[in-house]
Amino acid sequence: MKTAITKYLDERQVPYRLLLHTTPATTIDDAAKQRNILPGQMVKSILLRDMDNNYALACVPGHLSADPKKVRALLKCRRMTCVPSSEIADITGYQIGTVTPLLLASEMPIFIDMQLQNMQEVTISSGNTMAGIALNPADLFRLCRPVFADIVRS
């Protein structure tokens, strides 16, 4: 299976493993089970918006939740909320459940929780509900150039 993400990684000679699903993944737990990994090894990407319609992508371990208040504090804005699922595809270029911090349709800051730096391998969406991608987090970080911070909900 080839996707825009796998092509992007191939063009940059980034090593990865394609983790095929037998059915479309519908939840973090479902995707983790199909990939034979723990949910905490997954990069969950949450799209946030402030009151001025500025966007940010918050990436956290799959079993945890992003805290919009912590991202808001980093951006020094008044309020930040999750973007409604009906708007995600237009903003990111990905259907809900397949958002990844690579090749976003709109430019925005990417925040990655510091816990993901300690992983030997992480998985991201391939941009398709039928596969994930396992790669070295250092490669992911080099490509998406995130800000690292504590952004997990306490």
JSON list of C-alpha atoms in Angstrom, two decimals:
[
{"chain": "A", "resi": 1, "resn": "MET", "atom": "CA", "xyz": [0.00, 0.00, 0.00]},
{"chain": "A", "resi": 2, "resn": "LYS", "atom": "CA", "xyz": [1.31, 3.42, -0.98]},
{"chain": "A", "resi": 3, "resn": "THR", "atom": "CA", "xyz": [0.05, 6.67, 0.52]},
{"chain": "A", "resi": 4, "resn": "ALA", "atom": "CA", "xyz": [1.24, 10.26, 0.37]},
{"chain": "A", "resi": 5, "resn": "ILE", "atom": "CA", "xyz": [2.98, 9.64, 3.71]},
{"chain": "A", "resi": 6, "resn": "THR", "atom": "CA", "xyz": [4.84, 6.49, 2.55]},
{"chain": "A", "resi": 7, "resn": "LYS", "atom": "CA", "xyz": [5.92, 8.30, -0.64]},
{"chain": "A", "resi": 8, "resn": "TYR", "atom": "CA", "xyz": [7.13, 11.25, 1.44]},
{"chain": "A", "resi": 9, "resn": "LEU", "atom": "CA", "xyz": [9.15, 8.94, 3.72]},
{"chain": "A", "resi": 10, "resn": "ASP", "atom": "CA", "xyz": [10.54, 6.98, 0.74]},
{"chain": "A", "resi": 11, "resn": "GLU", "atom": "CA", "xyz": [11.65, 10.20, -0.99]},
{"chain": "A", "resi": 12, "resn": "ARG", "atom": "CA", "xyz": [13.54, 11.19, 2.16]},
{"chain": "A", "resi": 13, "resn": "GLN", "atom": "CA", "xyz": [14.96, 7.68, 2.65]},
{"chain": "A", "resi": 14, "resn": "VAL", "atom": "CA", "xyz": [13.41, 7.40, 6.11]},
{"chain": "A", "resi": 15, "resn": "PRO", "atom": "CA", "xyz": [13.18, 3.79, 7.28]},
{"chain": "A", "resi": 16, "resn": "TYR", "atom": "CA", "xyz": [9.72, 2.68, 8.41]},
{"chain": "A", "resi": 17, "resn": "ARG", "atom": "CA", "xyz": [7.49, -0.37, 8.68]},
{"chain": "A", "resi": 18, "resn": "LEU", "atom": "CA", "xyz": [4.02, -0.38, 7.18]},
{"chain": "A", "resi": 19, "resn": "LEU", "atom": "CA", "xyz": [1.57, -1.96, 9.65]},
{"chain": "A", "resi": 20, "resn": "LEU", "atom": "CA", "xyz": [-1.43, -3.21, 7.69]},
{"chain": "A", "resi": 21, "resn": "HIS", "atom": "CA", "xyz": [-4.86, -3.51, 9.28]},
{"chain": "A", "resi": 22, "resn": "THR", "atom": "CA", "xyz": [-7.38, -6.23, 8.47]},
{"chain": "A", "resi": 23, "resn": "THR", "atom": "CA", "xyz": [-10.28, -3.78, 8.92]},
{"chain": "A", "resi": 24, "resn": "PRO", "atom": "CA", "xyz": [-10.41, 0.03, 8.97]},
{"chain": "A", "resi": 25, "resn": "ALA", "atom": "CA", "xyz": [-9.19, 1.21, 12.37]},
{"chain": "A", "resi": 26, "resn": "THR", "atom": "CA", "xyz": [-11.88, 3.16, 14.19]},
{"chain": "A", "resi": 27, "resn": "THR", "atom": "CA", "xyz": [-10.27, 3.86, 17.58]},
{"chain": "A", "resi": 28, "resn": "ILE", "atom": "CA", "xyz": [-6.82, 4.08, 19.14]},
{"chain": "A", "resi": 29, "resn": "ASP", "atom": "CA", "xyz": [-7.37, 0.75, 20.88]},
{"chain": "A", "resi": 30, "resn": "ASP", "atom": "CA", "xyz": [-8.53, -0.91, 17.67]},
{"chain": "A", "resi": 31, "resn": "ALA", "atom": "CA", "xyz": [-5.53, 0.40, 15.71]},
{"chain": "A", "resi": 32, "resn": "ALA", "atom": "CA", "xyz": [-3.10, -0.66, 18.47]},
{"chain": "A", "resi": 33, "resn": "LYS", "atom": "CA", "xyz": [-4.58, -4.14, 18.55]},
{"chain": "A", "resi": 34, "resn": "GLN", "atom": "CA", "xyz": [-4.36, -4.51, 14.77]},
{"chain": "A", "resi": 35, "resn": "ARG", "atom": "CA", "xyz": [-0.76, -3.21, 14.80]},
{"chain": "A", "resi": 36, "resn": "ASN", "atom": "CA", "xyz": [0.13, -5.52, 17.73]},
{"chain": "A", "resi": 37, "resn": "ILE", "atom": "CA", "xyz": [1.45, -2.62, 19.80]},
{"chain": "A", "resi": 38, "resn": "LEU", "atom": "CA", "xyz": [0.46, -0.77, 22.96]},
{"chain": "A", "resi": 39, "resn": "PRO", "atom": "CA", "xyz": [-1.75, 2.32, 22.55]},
{"chain": "A", "resi": 40, "resn": "GLY", "atom": "CA", "xyz": [0.99, 4.38, 24.22]},
{"chain": "A", "resi": 41, "resn": "GLN", "atom": "CA", "xyz": [3.29, 3.72, 21.24]},
{"chain": "A", "resi": 42, "resn": "MET", "atom": "CA", "xyz": [0.90, 5.55, 18.95]},
{"chain": "A", "resi": 43, "resn": "VAL", "atom": "CA", "xyz": [1.07, 9.26, 18.20]},
{"chain": "A", "resi": 44, "resn": "LYS", "atom": "CA", "xyz": [-2.43, 10.67, 18.68]},
{"chain": "A", "resi": 45, "resn": "SER", "atom": "CA", "xyz": [-2.84, 13.96, 16.81]},
{"chain": "A", "resi": 46, "resn": "ILE", "atom": "CA", "xyz": [-5.48, 16.41, 18.04]},
{"chain": "A", "resi": 47, "resn": "LEU", "atom": "CA", "xyz": [-6.36, 19.50, 16.01]},
{"chain": "A", "resi": 48, "resn": "LEU", "atom": "CA", "xyz": [-6.96, 22.62, 18.11]},
{"chain": "A", "resi": 49, "resn": "ARG", "atom": "CA", "xyz": [-8.15, 26.13, 17.24]},
{"chain": "A", "resi": 50, "resn": "ASP", "atom": "CA", "xyz": [-8.02, 29.44, 19.08]},
{"chain": "A", "resi": 51, "resn": "MET", "atom": "CA", "xyz": [-10.62, 32.22, 18.96]},
{"chain": "A", "resi": 52, "resn": "ASP", "atom": "CA", "xyz": [-8.84, 33.87, 16.00]},
{"chain": "A", "resi": 53, "resn": "ASN", "atom": "CA", "xyz": [-9.05, 30.65, 13.94]},
{"chain": "A", "resi": 54, "resn": "ASN", "atom": "CA", "xyz": [-5.36, 29.85, 14.34]},
{"chain": "A", "resi": 55, "resn": "TYR", "atom": "CA", "xyz": [-4.68, 26.14, 14.42]},
{"chain": "A", "resi": 56, "resn": "ALA", "atom": "CA", "xyz": [-2.24, 23.92, 16.29]},
{"chain": "A", "resi": 57, "resn": "LEU", "atom": "CA", "xyz": [-1.67, 20.18, 16.25]},
{"chain": "A", "resi": 58, "resn": "ALA", "atom": "CA", "xyz": [-1.16, 18.55, 19.64]},
{"chain": "A", "resi": 59, "resn": "CYS", "atom": "CA", "xyz": [0.49, 15.11, 19.52]},
{"chain": "A", "resi": 60, "resn": "VAL", "atom": "CA", "xyz": [0.43, 12.84, 22.57]},
{"chain": "A", "resi": 61, "resn": "PRO", "atom": "CA", "xyz": [0.86, 9.14, 23.34]},
{"chain": "A", "resi": 62, "resn": "GLY", "atom": "CA", "xyz": [-2.24, 7.31, 22.15]},
{"chain": "A", "resi": 63, "resn": "HIS", "atom": "CA", "xyz": [-3.52, 6.32, 25.57]},
{"chain": "A", "resi": 64, "resn": "LEU", "atom": "CA", "xyz": [-3.41, 9.90, 26.89]},
{"chain": "A", "resi": 65, "resn": "SER", "atom": "CA", "xyz": [-5.33, 13.11, 26.17]},
{"chain": "A", "resi": 66, "resn": "ALA", "atom": "CA", "xyz": [-3.99, 16.45, 25.01]},
{"chain": "A", "resi": 67, "resn": "ASP", "atom": "CA", "xyz": [-4.72, 19.40, 27.27]},
{"chain": "A", "resi": 68, "resn": "PRO", "atom": "CA", "xyz": [-5.86, 22.41, 25.20]},
{"chain": "A", "resi": 69, "resn": "LYS", "atom": "CA", "xyz": [-5.15, 24.71, 28.18]},
{"chain": "A", "resi": 70, "resn": "LYS", "atom": "CA", "xyz": [-1.46, 23.73, 28.13]},
{"chain": "A", "resi": 71, "resn": "VAL", "atom": "CA", "xyz": [-1.21, 24.35, 24.38]},
{"chain": "A", "resi": 72, "resn": "ARG", "atom": "CA", "xyz": [-3.05, 27.64, 24.83]},
{"chain": "A", "resi": 73, "resn": "ALA", "atom": "CA", "xyz": [-0.49, 28.73, 27.42]},
{"chain": "A", "resi": 74, "resn": "LEU", "atom": "CA", "xyz": [2.37, 27.93, 25.04]},
{"chain": "A", "resi": 75, "resn": "LEU", "atom": "CA", "xyz": [0.75, 29.99, 22.27]},
{"chain": "A", "resi": 76, "resn": "LYS", "atom": "CA", "xyz": [-0.24, 32.77, 24.68]},
{"chain": "A", "resi": 77, "resn": "CYS", "atom": "CA", "xyz": [-3.83, 32.87, 23.46]},
{"chain": "A", "resi": 78, "resn": "ARG", "atom": "CA", "xyz": [-7.06, 33.22, 25.42]},
{"chain": "A", "resi": 79, "resn": "ARG", "atom": "CA", "xyz": [-8.92, 30.07, 24.50]},
{"chain": "A", "resi": 80, "resn": "MET", "atom": "CA", "xyz": [-8.22, 26.86, 22.59]},
{"chain": "A", "resi": 81, "resn": "THR", "atom": "CA", "xyz": [-10.68, 24.10, 21.73]},
{"chain": "A", "resi": 82, "resn": "CYS", "atom": "CA", "xyz": [-10.79, 20.92, 19.70]},
{"chain": "A", "resi": 83, "resn": "VAL", "atom": "CA", "xyz": [-11.86, 21.42, 16.11]},
{"chain": "A", "resi": 84, "resn": "PRO", "atom": "CA", "xyz": [-15.17, 19.74, 15.24]},
{"chain": "A", "resi": 85, "resn": "SER", "atom": "CA", "xyz": [-14.69, 16.45, 13.38]},
{"chain": "A", "resi": 86, "resn": "SER", "atom": "CA", "xyz": [-16.63, 17.80, 10.38]},
{"chain": "A", "resi": 87, "resn": "GLU", "atom": "CA", "xyz": [-13.86, 20.39, 9.76]},
{"chain": "A", "resi": 88, "resn": "ILE", "atom": "CA", "xyz": [-10.75, 18.24, 10.27]},
{"chain": "A", "resi": 89, "resn": "ALA", "atom": "CA", "xyz": [-10.35, 16.98, 6.68]},
{"chain": "A", "resi": 90, "resn": "ASP", "atom": "CA", "xyz": [-10.52, 20.46, 5.15]},
{"chain": "A", "resi": 91, "resn": "ILE", "atom": "CA", "xyz": [-7.90, 21.83, 7.55]},
{"chain": "A", "resi": 92, "resn": "THR", "atom": "CA", "xyz": [-5.46, 18.91, 7.73]},
{"chain": "A", "resi": 93, "resn": "GLY", "atom": "CA", "xyz": [-6.03, 17.05, 4.47]},
{"chain": "A", "resi": 94, "resn": "TYR", "atom": "CA", "xyz": [-6.76, 13.88, 6.47]},
{"chain": "A", "resi": 95, "resn": "GLN", "atom": "CA", "xyz": [-10.00, 12.18, 7.47]},
{"chain": "A", "resi": 96, "resn": "ILE", "atom": "CA", "xyz": [-10.68, 11.97, 11.19]},
{"chain": "A", "resi": 97, "resn": "GLY", "atom": "CA", "xyz": [-8.64, 9.14, 12.69]},
{"chain": "A", "resi": 98, "resn": "THR", "atom": "CA", "xyz": [-5.85, 9.45, 10.13]},
{"chain": "A", "resi": 99, "resn": "VAL", "atom": "CA", "xyz": [-4.33, 12.83, 11.08]},
{"chain": "A", "resi": 100, "resn": "THR", "atom": "CA", "xyz": [-0.55, 12.77, 11.31]},
{"chain": "A", "resi": 101, "resn": "PRO", "atom": "CA", "xyz": [1.97, 15.59, 11.89]},
{"chain": "A", "resi": 102, "resn": "LEU", "atom": "CA", "xyz": [3.37, 15.18, 8.36]},
{"chain": "A", "resi": 103, "resn": "LEU", "atom": "CA", "xyz": [2.12, 16.78, 5.13]},
{"chain": "A", "resi": 104, "resn": "LEU", "atom": "CA", "xyz": [-0.62, 18.83, 6.74]},
{"chain": "A", "resi": 105, "resn": "ALA", "atom": "CA", "xyz": [-2.78, 20.79, 4.27]},
{"chain": "A", "resi": 106, "resn": "SER", "atom": "CA", "xyz": [-2.58, 23.92, 6.45]},
{"chain": "A", "resi": 107, "resn": "GLU", "atom": "CA", "xyz": [0.53, 25.28, 8.07]},
{"chain": "A", "resi": 108, "resn": "MET", "atom": "CA", "xyz": [0.36, 25.27, 11.85]},
{"chain": "A", "resi": 109, "resn": "PRO", "atom": "CA", "xyz": [2.58, 24.79, 14.88]},
{"chain": "A", "resi": 110, "resn": "ILE", "atom": "CA", "xyz": [3.01, 21.18, 15.96]},
{"chain": "A", "resi": 111, "resn": "PHE", "atom": "CA", "xyz": [3.37, 20.39, 19.64]},
{"chain": "A", "resi": 112, "resn": "ILE", "atom": "CA", "xyz": [4.62, 16.98, 20.73]},
{"chain": "A", "resi": 113, "resn": "ASP", "atom": "CA", "xyz": [4.40, 15.81, 24.29]},
{"chain": "A", "resi": 114, "resn": "MET", "atom": "CA", "xyz": [7.83, 15.17, 25.79]},
{"chain": "A", "resi": 115, "resn": "GLN", "atom": "CA", "xyz": [6.89, 11.57, 26.70]},
{"chain": "A", "resi": 116, "resn": "LEU", "atom": "CA", "xyz": [7.10, 10.64, 23.01]},
{"chain": "A", "resi": 117, "resn": "GLN", "atom": "CA", "xyz": [10.80, 11.56, 22.98]},
{"chain": "A", "resi": 118, "resn": "ASN", "atom": "CA", "xyz": [11.54, 8.56, 25.21]},
{"chain": "A", "resi": 119, "resn": "MET", "atom": "CA", "xyz": [10.13, 5.97, 22.81]},
{"chain": "A", "resi": 120, "resn": "GLN", "atom": "CA", "xyz": [12.33, 3.66, 20.74]},
{"chain": "A", "resi": 121, "resn": "GLU", "atom": "CA", "xyz": [9.66, 3.50, 18.05]},
{"chain": "A", "resi": 122, "resn": "VAL", "atom": "CA", "xyz": [6.34, 5.26, 17.51]},
{"chain": "A", "resi": 123, "resn": "THR", "atom": "CA", "xyz": [3.50, 4.68, 15.11]},
{"chain": "A", "resi": 124, "resn": "ILE", "atom": "CA", "xyz": [1.62, 7.29, 13.15]},
{"chain": "A", "resi": 125, "resn": "SER", "atom": "CA", "xyz": [-1.21, 7.03, 10.68]},
{"chain": "A", "resi": 126, "resn": "SER", "atom": "CA", "xyz": [-0.32, 6.31, 7.08]},
{"chain": "A", "resi": 127, "resn": "GLY", "atom": "CA", "xyz": [-3.12, 8.70, 6.14]},
{"chain": "A", "resi": 128, "resn": "ASN", "atom": "CA", "xyz": [-5.33, 5.66, 5.51]},
{"chain": "A", "resi": 129, "resn": "THR", "atom": "CA", "xyz": [-7.49, 3.77, 8.03]},
{"chain": "A", "resi": 130, "resn": "MET", "atom": "CA", "xyz": [-6.10, 0.48, 6.71]},
{"chain": "A", "resi": 131, "resn": "ALA", "atom": "CA", "xyz": [-2.46, 0.97, 7.83]},
{"chain": "A", "resi": 132, "resn": "GLY", "atom": "CA", "xyz": [-0.15, 2.61, 10.29]},
{"chain": "A", "resi": 133, "resn": "ILE", "atom": "CA", "xyz": [3.54, 3.43, 10.04]},
{"chain": "A", "resi": 134, "resn": "ALA", "atom": "CA", "xyz": [6.17, 2.52, 12.62]},
{"chain": "A", "resi": 135, "resn": "LEU", "atom": "CA", "xyz": [9.29, 4.67, 12.64]},
{"chain": "A", "resi": 136, "resn": "ASN", "atom": "CA", "xyz": [12.02, 6.07, 14.82]},
{"chain": "A", "resi": 137, "resn": "PRO", "atom": "CA", "xyz": [10.68, 9.12, 16.65]},
{"chain": "A", "resi": 138, "resn": "ALA", "atom": "CA", "xyz": [13.86, 11.04, 15.86]},
{"chain": "A", "resi": 139, "resn": "ASP", "atom": "CA", "xyz": [13.02, 10.75, 12.15]},
{"chain": "A", "resi": 140, "resn": "LEU", "atom": "CA", "xyz": [9.46, 11.93, 12.75]},
{"chain": "A", "resi": 141, "resn": "PHE", "atom": "CA", "xyz": [10.66, 14.90, 14.80]},
{"chain": "A", "resi": 142, "resn": "ARG", "atom": "CA", "xyz": [13.25, 15.87, 12.19]},
{"chain": "A", "resi": 143, "resn": "LEU", "atom": "CA", "xyz": [10.55, 15.97, 9.52]},
{"chain": "A", "resi": 144, "resn": "CYS", "atom": "CA", "xyz": [7.79, 17.80, 11.40]},
{"chain": "A", "resi": 145, "resn": "ARG", "atom": "CA", "xyz": [10.00, 20.16, 13.48]},
{"chain": "A", "resi": 146, "resn": "PRO", "atom": "CA", "xyz": [7.75, 20.28, 16.54]},
{"chain": "A", "resi": 147, "resn": "VAL", "atom": "CA", "xyz": [7.84, 22.17, 19.79]},
{"chain": "A", "resi": 148, "resn": "PHE", "atom": "CA", "xyz": [8.32, 19.73, 22.68]},
{"chain": "A", "resi": 149, "resn": "ALA", "atom": "CA", "xyz": [6.32, 20.43, 25.82]},
{"chain": "A", "resi": 150, "resn": "ASP", "atom": "CA", "xyz": [4.24, 18.84, 28.54]},
{"chain": "A", "resi": 151, "resn": "ILE", "atom": "CA", "xyz": [0.83, 18.95, 26.83]},
{"chain": "A", "resi": 152, "resn": "VAL", "atom": "CA", "xyz": [-0.84, 15.88, 28.34]},
{"chain": "A", "resi": 153, "resn": "ARG", "atom": "CA", "xyz": [-3.98, 16.38, 30.41]},
{"chain": "A", "resi": 154, "resn": "SER", "atom": "CA", "xyz": [-3.17, 15.76, 34.07]}
]
